[in-house]
DNA sequence: ACCATAGGCAAGCAGCCACTTGCGTGTCAA
DNA sequence: TTGACACGCAAGTGGCTGCTTGCCTATGGT
């Protein structure tokens, strides 16, 4: 089981999450090409693959195999622990 | 300006945030001793100081000087961008 | 059967990061 | 003023990590 916070630390992984956020069920190659064209990232396929591994190991991305394709989608639910751990109380009033 | 996500990546920093979360306005030495006694962390003063710097540079901790003391408090408001960026939609219903 | 496609495994490398150590600065009390 | 206390600055170091490179497996089309 991976660390959600460490997974969020990398800007590339956050961009991957953005990409999956607005289009679910993408394969590795799709993500690669869309990152290149739409976000200007020129990373190798393995780099993206390793990032997806990290995101999967902490539950932020769920994958499903179908033949030789592997589809990925975002699952933001692990992020809930965050707002529960440090609730954003409204600014403290001072008399 | 620091990176909120990178700041959250370190377990020690999260523990510091926990500590400040339940007791505001602590000095560096207070945080050191409370981390040691209550959380079992035996880190040097500078280590904690550097962590506080990181937390301050991204707005998660706000400090105020008073003579030779420097009081710290937690400000969770930078965490809001998180739930806005990847909203936790309720699990997708499938017919 | 053959080959292209989608993806996985593993080693190697460079840069970063958390932590320590040692010294310096400013503030308060006696 | 002298010394103790709270904190800051800077250099050095070991380990982690993001990325590449090269090779391998498996699935599907023709």
PDB file of C-alpha atoms (C1' of nucleotides) in Angstrom:
ATOM      1  CA  UNK A   1       0.000   0.000   0.000  1.00  0.00           C
ATOM      2  CA  UNK A   2       1.441   3.316  -1.098  1.00  0.00           C
ATOM      3  CA  UNK A   3       1.357   6.753   0.413  1.00  0.00           C
ATOM      4  CA  UNK A   4      -1.317   9.039  -1.005  1.00  0.00           C
ATOM      5  CA  UNK A   5       0.593  12.163  -0.048  1.00  0.00           C
ATOM      6  CA  UNK A   6       3.832  11.025  -1.626  1.00  0.00           C
ATOM      7  CA  UNK A   7       1.902  10.174  -4.762  1.00  0.00           C
ATOM      8  CA  UNK A   8       0.537  13.709  -4.909  1.00  0.00           C
ATOM      9  CA  UNK A   9       3.991  15.228  -4.504  1.00  0.00           C
ATOM     10  CA  UNK A  10       5.000  14.826  -8.146  1.00  0.00           C
ATOM     11  CA  UNK A  11       3.716  17.414 -10.658  1.00  0.00           C
ATOM     12  CA  UNK A  12       3.635  14.877 -13.485  1.00  0.00           C
ATOM     13  CA  UNK A  13       1.403  12.571 -11.459  1.00  0.00           C
ATOM     14  CA  UNK A  14      -0.929  15.482 -10.708  1.00  0.00           C
ATOM     15  CA  UNK A  15      -1.136  16.236 -14.416  1.00  0.00           C
ATOM     16  CA  UNK A  16      -1.969  12.591 -15.072  1.00  0.00           C
ATOM     17  CA  UNK A  17      -4.731  12.884 -12.488  1.00  0.00           C
ATOM     18  CA  UNK A  18      -5.999  16.011 -14.236  1.00  0.00           C
ATOM     19  CA  UNK A  19      -6.031  14.201 -17.534  1.00  0.00           C
ATOM     20  CA  UNK A  20      -7.861  11.177 -16.128  1.00  0.00           C
ATOM     21  CA  UNK A  21     -10.182  13.547 -14.340  1.00  0.00           C
ATOM     22  CA  UNK A  22     -11.630  14.853 -17.572  1.00  0.00           C
ATOM     23  CA  UNK A  23     -11.495  11.609 -19.541  1.00  0.00           C
ATOM     24  CA  UNK A  24     -11.830   8.219 -17.904  1.00  0.00           C
ATOM     25  CA  UNK A  25     -10.827   4.812 -19.243  1.00  0.00           C
ATOM     26  CA  UNK A  26      -7.641   5.727 -21.029  1.00  0.00           C
ATOM     27  CA  UNK A  27      -4.917   3.282 -21.932  1.00  0.00           C
ATOM     28  CA  UNK A  28      -1.249   3.892 -21.253  1.00  0.00           C
ATOM     29  CA  UNK A  29      -0.559   4.987 -24.824  1.00  0.00           C
ATOM     30  CA  UNK A  30      -3.525   7.319 -24.842  1.00  0.00           C
ATOM     31  CA  UNK A  31      -2.313   8.979 -21.679  1.00  0.00           C
ATOM     32  CA  UNK A  32       1.175   9.292 -23.140  1.00  0.00           C
ATOM     33  CA  UNK A  33       0.036  10.987 -26.327  1.00  0.00           C
ATOM     34  CA  UNK A  34      -2.485  13.249 -24.618  1.00  0.00           C
ATOM     35  CA  UNK A  35       0.100  14.330 -22.053  1.00  0.00           C
ATOM     36  CA  UNK A  36       2.424  15.175 -24.912  1.00  0.00           C
ATOM     37  CA  UNK A  37      -0.037  17.062 -27.086  1.00  0.00           C
ATOM     38  CA  UNK A  38      -2.286  18.737 -24.523  1.00  0.00           C
ATOM     39  CA  UNK A  39       0.106  19.288 -21.619  1.00  0.00           C
ATOM     40  CA  UNK A  40       3.437  19.577 -23.382  1.00  0.00           C
ATOM     41  CA  UNK A  41       5.028  16.694 -21.485  1.00  0.00           C
ATOM     42  CA  UNK A  42       7.494  14.586 -23.443  1.00  0.00           C
ATOM     43  CA  UNK A  43       8.077  11.613 -21.194  1.00  0.00           C
ATOM     44  CA  UNK A  44       8.867   8.036 -22.078  1.00  0.00           C
ATOM     45  CA  UNK A  45       6.197   5.386 -21.896  1.00  0.00           C
ATOM     46  CA  UNK A  46       7.856   3.715 -18.903  1.00  0.00           C
ATOM     47  CA  UNK A  47       7.959   6.945 -16.979  1.00  0.00           C
ATOM     48  CA  UNK A  48       4.191   7.285 -17.295  1.00  0.00           C
ATOM     49  CA  UNK A  49       3.756   3.607 -16.523  1.00  0.00           C
ATOM     50  CA  UNK A  50       5.716   3.943 -13.303  1.00  0.00           C
ATOM     51  CA  UNK A  51       3.680   6.986 -12.319  1.00  0.00           C
ATOM     52  CA  UNK A  52       0.487   5.023 -12.912  1.00  0.00           C
ATOM     53  CA  UNK A  53       1.855   2.247 -10.704  1.00  0.00           C
ATOM     54  CA  UNK A  54       2.386   4.709  -7.891  1.00  0.00           C
ATOM     55  CA  UNK A  55      -1.083   6.176  -8.322  1.00  0.00           C
ATOM     56  CA  UNK A  56      -2.603   2.694  -8.380  1.00  0.00           C
ATOM     57  CA  UNK A  57      -0.744   1.490  -5.301  1.00  0.00           C
ATOM     58  CA  UNK A  58      -2.410   4.138  -3.187  1.00  0.00           C
ATOM     59  CA  UNK A  59      -5.867   3.809  -4.708  1.00  0.00           C
ATOM     60  CA  UNK A  60      -5.961   7.080  -6.618  1.00  0.00           C
ATOM     61  CA  UNK A  61      -6.178   5.242  -9.935  1.00  0.00           C
ATOM     62  CA  UNK A  62      -8.084   2.059 -10.656  1.00  0.00           C
ATOM     63  CA  UNK A  63      -7.226  -0.053 -13.691  1.00  0.00           C
ATOM     64  CA  UNK A  64      -9.066  -2.736 -15.598  1.00  0.00           C
ATOM     65  CA  UNK A  65      -7.557  -5.125 -18.135  1.00  0.00           C
ATOM     66  CA  UNK A  66      -9.295  -5.947 -21.383  1.00  0.00           C
ATOM     67  CA  UNK A  67      -7.342  -8.086 -23.776  1.00  0.00           C
ATOM     68  CA  UNK A  68      -4.098  -6.360 -24.408  1.00  0.00           C
ATOM     69  CA  UNK A  69      -5.425  -3.018 -23.273  1.00  0.00           C
ATOM     70  CA  UNK A  70      -5.419  -1.682 -19.752  1.00  0.00           C
ATOM     71  CA  UNK A  71      -7.843   1.098 -18.980  1.00  0.00           C
ATOM     72  CA  UNK A  72      -7.258   3.561 -16.182  1.00  0.00           C
ATOM     73  CA  UNK A  73      -9.604   5.822 -14.314  1.00  0.00           C
ATOM     74  CA  UNK A  74      -9.287   8.279 -11.465  1.00  0.00           C
ATOM     75  CA  UNK A  75     -10.670   7.586  -7.999  1.00  0.00           C
ATOM     76  CA  UNK A  76     -10.426  10.714  -5.847  1.00  0.00           C
ATOM     77  CA  UNK A  77     -11.980   9.075  -2.771  1.00  0.00           C
ATOM     78  CA  UNK A  78      -8.639   8.550  -0.964  1.00  0.00           C
ATOM     79  CA  UNK A  79      -8.374  12.335  -0.867  1.00  0.00           C
ATOM     80  CA  UNK A  80     -11.178  12.550   1.655  1.00  0.00           C
ATOM     81  CA  UNK A  81      -8.914  11.562   4.557  1.00  0.00           C
ATOM     82  CA  UNK A  82      -7.146  14.836   3.909  1.00  0.00           C
ATOM     83  CA  UNK A  83      -9.994  17.213   4.681  1.00  0.00           C
ATOM     84  CA  UNK A  84     -10.940  15.009   7.606  1.00  0.00           C
ATOM     85  CA  UNK A  85      -7.462  15.116   9.096  1.00  0.00           C
ATOM     86  CA  UNK A  86      -7.020  18.893   8.884  1.00  0.00           C
ATOM     87  CA  UNK A  87     -10.496  20.394   8.608  1.00  0.00           C
ATOM     88  CA  UNK A  88     -10.569  23.816   6.987  1.00  0.00           C
ATOM     89  CA  UNK A  89     -12.171  25.776   9.771  1.00  0.00           C
ATOM     90  CA  UNK A  90     -13.275  29.284   8.837  1.00  0.00           C
ATOM     91  CA  UNK A  91     -10.724  31.933   9.865  1.00  0.00           C
ATOM     92  CA  UNK A  92     -10.667  32.344  13.640  1.00  0.00           C
ATOM     93  CA  UNK A  93     -12.600  35.464  14.694  1.00  0.00           C
ATOM     94  CA  UNK A  94     -10.774  37.865  16.994  1.00  0.00           C
ATOM     95  CA  UNK A  95     -12.886  40.273  19.055  1.00  0.00           C
TER      96      UNK A  95
ATOM     97  CA  UNK B   1       6.500  30.066  -2.883  1.00  0.00           C
ATOM     98  CA  UNK B   2       6.595  26.384  -2.015  1.00  0.00           C
ATOM     99  CA  UNK B   3       4.596  23.417  -3.211  1.00  0.00           C
ATOM    100  CA  UNK B   4       1.759  22.410  -0.901  1.00  0.00           C
ATOM    101  CA  UNK B   5       1.773  18.848  -2.186  1.00  0.00           C
ATOM    102  CA  UNK B   6       5.480  18.382  -1.704  1.00  0.00           C
ATOM    103  CA  UNK B   7       5.127  19.746   1.789  1.00  0.00           C
ATOM    104  CA  UNK B   8       2.504  17.133   2.572  1.00  0.00           C
ATOM    105  CA  UNK B   9       4.684  14.325   1.256  1.00  0.00           C
ATOM    106  CA  UNK B  10       6.796  14.004   4.381  1.00  0.00           C
ATOM    107  CA  UNK B  11       5.359  12.031   7.341  1.00  0.00           C
ATOM    108  CA  UNK B  12       7.208  14.157   9.880  1.00  0.00           C
ATOM    109  CA  UNK B  13       5.686  17.334   8.463  1.00  0.00           C
ATOM    110  CA  UNK B  14       2.236  15.770   8.654  1.00  0.00           C
ATOM    111  CA  UNK B  15       2.847  14.909  12.284  1.00  0.00           C
ATOM    112  CA  UNK B  16       3.889  18.497  12.924  1.00  0.00           C
ATOM    113  CA  UNK B  17       0.636  19.603  11.312  1.00  0.00           C
ATOM    114  CA  UNK B  18      -1.253  17.199  13.562  1.00  0.00           C
ATOM    115  CA  UNK B  19       0.487  18.598  16.590  1.00  0.00           C
ATOM    116  CA  UNK B  20      -0.204  22.214  15.598  1.00  0.00           C
ATOM    117  CA  UNK B  21      -3.738  21.204  14.753  1.00  0.00           C
ATOM    118  CA  UNK B  22      -4.566  20.412  18.362  1.00  0.00           C
ATOM    119  CA  UNK B  23      -2.455  23.127  19.961  1.00  0.00           C
ATOM    120  CA  UNK B  24      -1.780  26.434  18.282  1.00  0.00           C
ATOM    121  CA  UNK B  25       0.936  28.992  19.017  1.00  0.00           C
ATOM    122  CA  UNK B  26       3.805  26.661  19.819  1.00  0.00           C
ATOM    123  CA  UNK B  27       7.445  27.627  19.691  1.00  0.00           C
ATOM    124  CA  UNK B  28      10.092  25.551  17.987  1.00  0.00           C
ATOM    125  CA  UNK B  29      11.293  24.014  21.255  1.00  0.00           C
ATOM    126  CA  UNK B  30       7.763  23.194  22.330  1.00  0.00           C
ATOM    127  CA  UNK B  31       7.147  21.402  19.064  1.00  0.00           C
ATOM    128  CA  UNK B  32      10.428  19.522  19.418  1.00  0.00           C
ATOM    129  CA  UNK B  33       9.672  18.251  22.897  1.00  0.00           C
ATOM    130  CA  UNK B  34       6.031  17.418  22.177  1.00  0.00           C
ATOM    131  CA  UNK B  35       7.007  15.537  19.034  1.00  0.00           C
ATOM    132  CA  UNK B  36       9.495  13.558  21.121  1.00  0.00           C
ATOM    133  CA  UNK B  37       7.234  12.744  24.044  1.00  0.00           C
ATOM    134  CA  UNK B  38       3.831  12.385  22.396  1.00  0.00           C
ATOM    135  CA  UNK B  39       4.767  11.078  18.941  1.00  0.00           C
ATOM    136  CA  UNK B  40       8.023   9.264  19.638  1.00  0.00           C
ATOM    137  CA  UNK B  41      10.035  11.327  17.173  1.00  0.00           C
ATOM    138  CA  UNK B  42      13.624  12.023  18.149  1.00  0.00           C
ATOM    139  CA  UNK B  43      14.748  14.611  15.647  1.00  0.00           C
ATOM    140  CA  UNK B  44      17.214  17.440  15.994  1.00  0.00           C
ATOM    141  CA  UNK B  45      16.001  20.977  16.464  1.00  0.00           C
ATOM    142  CA  UNK B  46      17.219  22.014  13.009  1.00  0.00           C
ATOM    143  CA  UNK B  47      15.361  19.192  11.357  1.00  0.00           C
ATOM    144  CA  UNK B  48      12.094  20.453  12.820  1.00  0.00           C
ATOM    145  CA  UNK B  49      13.066  24.017  11.974  1.00  0.00           C
ATOM    146  CA  UNK B  50      13.614  23.121   8.340  1.00  0.00           C
ATOM    147  CA  UNK B  51      10.284  21.311   8.226  1.00  0.00           C
ATOM    148  CA  UNK B  52       8.587  24.404   9.619  1.00  0.00           C
ATOM    149  CA  UNK B  53      10.270  26.480   6.926  1.00  0.00           C
ATOM    150  CA  UNK B  54       8.823  24.243   4.247  1.00  0.00           C
ATOM    151  CA  UNK B  55       5.364  24.374   5.794  1.00  0.00           C
ATOM    152  CA  UNK B  56       5.591  28.152   6.071  1.00  0.00           C
ATOM    153  CA  UNK B  57       6.778  28.669   2.508  1.00  0.00           C
ATOM    154  CA  UNK B  58       3.570  27.142   1.169  1.00  0.00           C
ATOM    155  CA  UNK B  59       1.242  28.807   3.635  1.00  0.00           C
ATOM    156  CA  UNK B  60       0.321  25.775   5.703  1.00  0.00           C
ATOM    157  CA  UNK B  61       1.918  27.286   8.801  1.00  0.00           C
ATOM    158  CA  UNK B  62       1.886  30.912   9.847  1.00  0.00           C
ATOM    159  CA  UNK B  63       4.435  32.230  12.346  1.00  0.00           C
ATOM    160  CA  UNK B  64       4.594  35.288  14.518  1.00  0.00           C
ATOM    161  CA  UNK B  65       7.665  36.604  16.306  1.00  0.00           C
ATOM    162  CA  UNK B  66       7.541  37.866  19.855  1.00  0.00           C
ATOM    163  CA  UNK B  67      10.864  38.781  21.385  1.00  0.00           C
ATOM    164  CA  UNK B  68      13.070  35.777  21.109  1.00  0.00           C
ATOM    165  CA  UNK B  69      10.154  33.425  20.688  1.00  0.00           C
ATOM    166  CA  UNK B  70       8.502  32.469  17.421  1.00  0.00           C
ATOM    167  CA  UNK B  71       5.012  31.081  17.630  1.00  0.00           C
ATOM    168  CA  UNK B  72       3.587  28.812  14.952  1.00  0.00           C
ATOM    169  CA  UNK B  73       0.058  27.933  14.025  1.00  0.00           C
ATOM    170  CA  UNK B  74      -1.566  25.785  11.387  1.00  0.00           C
ATOM    171  CA  UNK B  75      -3.498  27.238   8.467  1.00  0.00           C
ATOM    172  CA  UNK B  76      -5.269  24.479   6.548  1.00  0.00           C
ATOM    173  CA  UNK B  77      -6.811  26.815   3.982  1.00  0.00           C
ATOM    174  CA  UNK B  78      -4.282  26.003   1.219  1.00  0.00           C
ATOM    175  CA  UNK B  79      -5.696  22.479   1.294  1.00  0.00           C
ATOM    176  CA  UNK B  80      -8.932  23.652  -0.266  1.00  0.00           C
ATOM    177  CA  UNK B  81      -7.447  23.781  -3.767  1.00  0.00           C
ATOM    178  CA  UNK B  82      -7.126  20.033  -3.455  1.00  0.00           C
ATOM    179  CA  UNK B  83     -10.789  19.150  -3.165  1.00  0.00           C
ATOM    180  CA  UNK B  84     -11.537  21.724  -5.841  1.00  0.00           C
ATOM    181  CA  UNK B  85      -9.064  20.240  -8.293  1.00  0.00           C
ATOM    182  CA  UNK B  86     -10.219  16.633  -7.955  1.00  0.00           C
ATOM    183  CA  UNK B  87     -13.739  16.758  -6.551  1.00  0.00           C
ATOM    184  CA  UNK B  88     -14.793  13.600  -4.756  1.00  0.00           C
ATOM    185  CA  UNK B  89     -17.843  12.709  -6.782  1.00  0.00           C
ATOM    186  CA  UNK B  90     -20.004   9.958  -5.291  1.00  0.00           C
ATOM    187  CA  UNK B  91     -19.277   6.569  -6.818  1.00  0.00           C
ATOM    188  CA  UNK B  92     -20.528   6.411 -10.404  1.00  0.00           C
ATOM    189  CA  UNK B  93     -23.812   4.503 -10.612  1.00  0.00           C
ATOM    190  CA  UNK B  94     -24.003   1.708 -13.183  1.00  0.00           C
ATOM    191  CA  UNK B  95     -27.451   0.560 -14.363  1.00  0.00           C
TER     192      UNK B  95
ATOM    193  C1'  DA C   1       2.713 -18.802 -38.565  1.00  0.00           C
ATOM    194  C1'  DC C   2       4.201 -14.165 -38.585  1.00  0.00           C
ATOM    195  C1'  DC C   3       4.591  -9.567 -37.105  1.00  0.00           C
ATOM    196  C1'  DA C   4       2.961  -5.350 -35.047  1.00  0.00           C
ATOM    197  C1'  DT C   5       0.996  -3.590 -30.921  1.00  0.00           C
ATOM    198  C1'  DA C   6       0.210  -2.827 -25.707  1.00  0.00           C
ATOM    199  C1'  DG C   7       2.372  -3.398 -21.818  1.00  0.00           C
ATOM    200  C1'  DG C   8       5.868  -5.291 -18.045  1.00  0.00           C
ATOM    201  C1'  DC C   9      10.592  -6.141 -15.792  1.00  0.00           C
ATOM    202  C1'  DA C  10      15.074  -4.698 -14.283  1.00  0.00           C
ATOM    203  C1'  DA C  11      19.311  -2.253 -14.037  1.00  0.00           C
ATOM    204  C1'  DG C  12      21.683   2.110 -14.057  1.00  0.00           C
ATOM    205  C1'  DC C  13      22.118   7.031 -13.257  1.00  0.00           C
ATOM    206  C1'  DA C  14      21.551  11.904 -11.883  1.00  0.00           C
ATOM    207  C1'  DG C  15      19.270  15.044  -8.978  1.00  0.00           C
ATOM    208  C1'  DC C  16      16.869  15.952  -4.906  1.00  0.00           C
ATOM    209  C1'  DC C  17      15.759  15.764   0.087  1.00  0.00           C
ATOM    210  C1'  DA C  18      15.817  14.894   4.923  1.00  0.00           C
ATOM    211  C1'  DC C  19      18.998  14.982   8.569  1.00  0.00           C
ATOM    212  C1'  DT C  20      23.146  16.088  11.073  1.00  0.00           C
ATOM    213  C1'  DT C  21      26.926  19.041  12.708  1.00  0.00           C
ATOM    214  C1'  DG C  22      29.091  23.305  13.821  1.00  0.00           C
ATOM    215  C1'  DC C  23      29.011  27.977  14.285  1.00  0.00           C
ATOM    216  C1'  DG C  24      26.741  32.587  14.374  1.00  0.00           C
ATOM    217  C1'  DT C  25      23.009  36.078  15.862  1.00  0.00           C
ATOM    218  C1'  DG C  26      19.765  38.268  18.675  1.00  0.00           C
ATOM    219  C1'  DT C  27      17.090  38.536  23.062  1.00  0.00           C
ATOM    220  C1'  DC C  28      16.313  38.420  28.019  1.00  0.00           C
ATOM    221  C1'  DA C  29      17.702  37.886  32.996  1.00  0.00           C
ATOM    222  C1'  DA C  30      21.011  38.456  36.805  1.00  0.00           C
TER     223       DA C  30
ATOM    224  C1'  DT D   1      28.024  43.159  31.040  1.00  0.00           C
ATOM    225  C1'  DT D   2      27.989  38.485  31.145  1.00  0.00           C
ATOM    226  C1'  DG D   3      25.939  34.287  30.279  1.00  0.00           C
ATOM    227  C1'  DA D   4      21.982  31.407  29.154  1.00  0.00           C
ATOM    228  C1'  DC D   5      18.385  30.696  25.977  1.00  0.00           C
ATOM    229  C1'  DA D   6      15.618  30.599  21.400  1.00  0.00           C
ATOM    230  C1'  DC D   7      16.598  30.506  16.912  1.00  0.00           C
ATOM    231  C1'  DG D   8      19.064  31.018  12.168  1.00  0.00           C
ATOM    232  C1'  DC D   9      22.718  29.929   8.558  1.00  0.00           C
ATOM    233  C1'  DA D  10      25.571  26.857   5.848  1.00  0.00           C
ATOM    234  C1'  DA D  11      28.033  22.878   4.442  1.00  0.00           C
ATOM    235  C1'  DG D  12      28.221  17.911   4.095  1.00  0.00           C
ATOM    236  C1'  DT D  13      26.205  13.284   3.580  1.00  0.00           C
ATOM    237  C1'  DG D  14      23.285   9.037   2.746  1.00  0.00           C
ATOM    238  C1'  DG D  15      19.231   7.488   0.792  1.00  0.00           C
ATOM    239  C1'  DC D  16      15.353   7.928  -2.016  1.00  0.00           C
ATOM    240  C1'  DT D  17      13.157   8.796  -6.664  1.00  0.00           C
ATOM    241  C1'  DG D  18      12.095  10.058 -11.239  1.00  0.00           C
ATOM    242  C1'  DC D  19      13.702   8.934 -15.732  1.00  0.00           C
ATOM    243  C1'  DT D  20      15.993   6.408 -19.256  1.00  0.00           C
ATOM    244  C1'  DT D  21      17.532   2.273 -21.746  1.00  0.00           C
ATOM    245  C1'  DG D  22      17.254  -2.398 -23.179  1.00  0.00           C
ATOM    246  C1'  DC D  23      14.977  -6.556 -23.293  1.00  0.00           C
ATOM    247  C1'  DC D  24      10.988  -9.600 -22.525  1.00  0.00           C
ATOM    248  C1'  DT D  25       5.848 -11.297 -22.531  1.00  0.00           C
ATOM    249  C1'  DA D  26       1.329 -11.476 -24.325  1.00  0.00           C
ATOM    250  C1'  DT D  27      -2.485 -10.341 -27.220  1.00  0.00           C
ATOM    251  C1'  DG D  28      -4.586  -9.592 -31.789  1.00  0.00           C
ATOM    252  C1'  DG D  29      -4.767  -9.010 -36.786  1.00  0.00           C
ATOM    253  C1'  DT D  30      -3.593 -10.820 -41.490  1.00  0.00           C
TER     254       DT D  30
END
